[in-house]
Amino acid sequence: MKSTTFPPLHVEPSLRSAMEGVLEEGESLSNFVGKALRAQVELRRHLAFPASTMPAVERDALVALREPAQS
């Protein structure tokens, strides 16, 4: 599959510095952002997965993540 590029991502200088500060050795900002995008897509897919098809333990954990804490 051919890769594509995203338009420039505008971030505050402090966020860019923070990102650069956590890069692993040899990792580029582009690699870091790509990993973050893939992780976020996977998380959202998981959260959108129909809870009725999950085992009860996973379903309860997912419901707890989606609902605000009750006081």
Short mmCIF file of C-alpha atoms in Angstrom, two decimals:
data_model
loop_
_atom_site.label_atom_id
_atom_site.label_comp_id
_atom_site.label_asym_id
_atom_site.label_seq_id
_atom_site.Cartn_x
_atom_site.Cartn_y
_atom_site.Cartn_z
CA MET A 1 0.00 0.00 0.00
CA LYS A 2 1.30 3.43 -0.90
CA SER A 3 1.70 5.82 2.03
CA THR A 4 0.39 9.36 2.10
CA THR A 5 1.20 12.51 3.99
CA PHE A 6 -0.87 14.67 6.29
CA PRO A 7 -1.02 18.44 6.08
CA PRO A 8 1.32 20.30 8.43
CA LEU A 9 0.40 19.89 12.08
CA HIS A 10 0.49 23.16 13.98
CA VAL A 11 1.41 22.80 17.66
CA GLU A 12 2.55 25.16 20.37
CA PRO A 13 6.33 25.37 20.81
CA SER A 14 6.01 23.88 24.31
CA LEU A 15 4.25 20.78 22.94
CA ARG A 16 6.90 20.32 20.28
CA SER A 17 9.61 20.57 22.93
CA ALA A 18 7.76 18.06 25.11
CA MET A 19 7.46 15.67 22.16
CA GLU A 20 11.13 16.00 21.31
CA GLY A 21 11.97 15.35 24.96
CA VAL A 22 10.31 11.92 24.95
CA LEU A 23 11.56 10.63 21.61
CA GLU A 24 13.37 7.31 21.77
CA GLU A 25 16.88 7.07 20.37
CA GLY A 26 16.73 7.29 16.57
CA GLU A 27 13.00 8.11 16.55
CA SER A 28 11.79 11.10 14.51
CA LEU A 29 8.86 13.37 15.25
CA SER A 30 7.18 11.88 12.21
CA ASN A 31 7.54 8.34 13.62
CA PHE A 32 6.28 9.51 17.01
CA VAL A 33 3.20 11.19 15.53
CA GLY A 34 2.50 8.16 13.32
CA LYS A 35 2.62 5.83 16.35
CA ALA A 36 0.32 8.15 18.29
CA LEU A 37 -2.19 8.26 15.43
CA ARG A 38 -2.22 4.48 15.09
CA ALA A 39 -2.68 4.04 18.84
CA GLN A 40 -5.57 6.51 18.93
CA VAL A 41 -7.31 4.85 15.97
CA GLU A 42 -6.96 1.44 17.64
CA LEU A 43 -8.31 2.79 20.94
CA ARG A 44 -11.32 4.35 19.26
CA ARG A 45 -12.03 1.17 17.30
CA HIS A 46 -11.89 -0.81 20.51
CA LEU A 47 -14.22 1.61 22.29
CA ALA A 48 -16.67 1.48 19.38
CA PHE A 49 -16.67 -2.34 19.32
CA PRO A 50 -20.14 -3.64 20.24
CA ALA A 51 -20.06 -4.44 23.94
CA SER A 52 -22.59 -7.26 23.48
CA THR A 53 -19.95 -9.39 21.75
CA MET A 54 -17.40 -9.08 24.56
CA PRO A 55 -16.93 -11.29 27.58
CA ALA A 56 -18.61 -9.81 30.68
CA VAL A 57 -15.34 -8.76 32.34
CA GLU A 58 -14.21 -6.77 29.30
CA ARG A 59 -17.70 -5.32 28.81
CA ASP A 60 -17.82 -4.09 32.42
CA ALA A 61 -14.38 -2.50 32.08
CA LEU A 62 -15.40 -0.77 28.84
CA VAL A 63 -18.63 0.55 30.36
CA ALA A 64 -16.62 1.91 33.31
CA LEU A 65 -14.36 3.79 30.88
CA ARG A 66 -17.25 5.32 28.98
CA GLU A 67 -19.35 6.44 31.95
CA PRO A 68 -18.37 9.41 34.12
CA ALA A 69 -17.57 8.58 37.73
CA GLN A 70 -20.59 8.81 39.98
CA SER A 71 -20.32 10.62 43.30
#
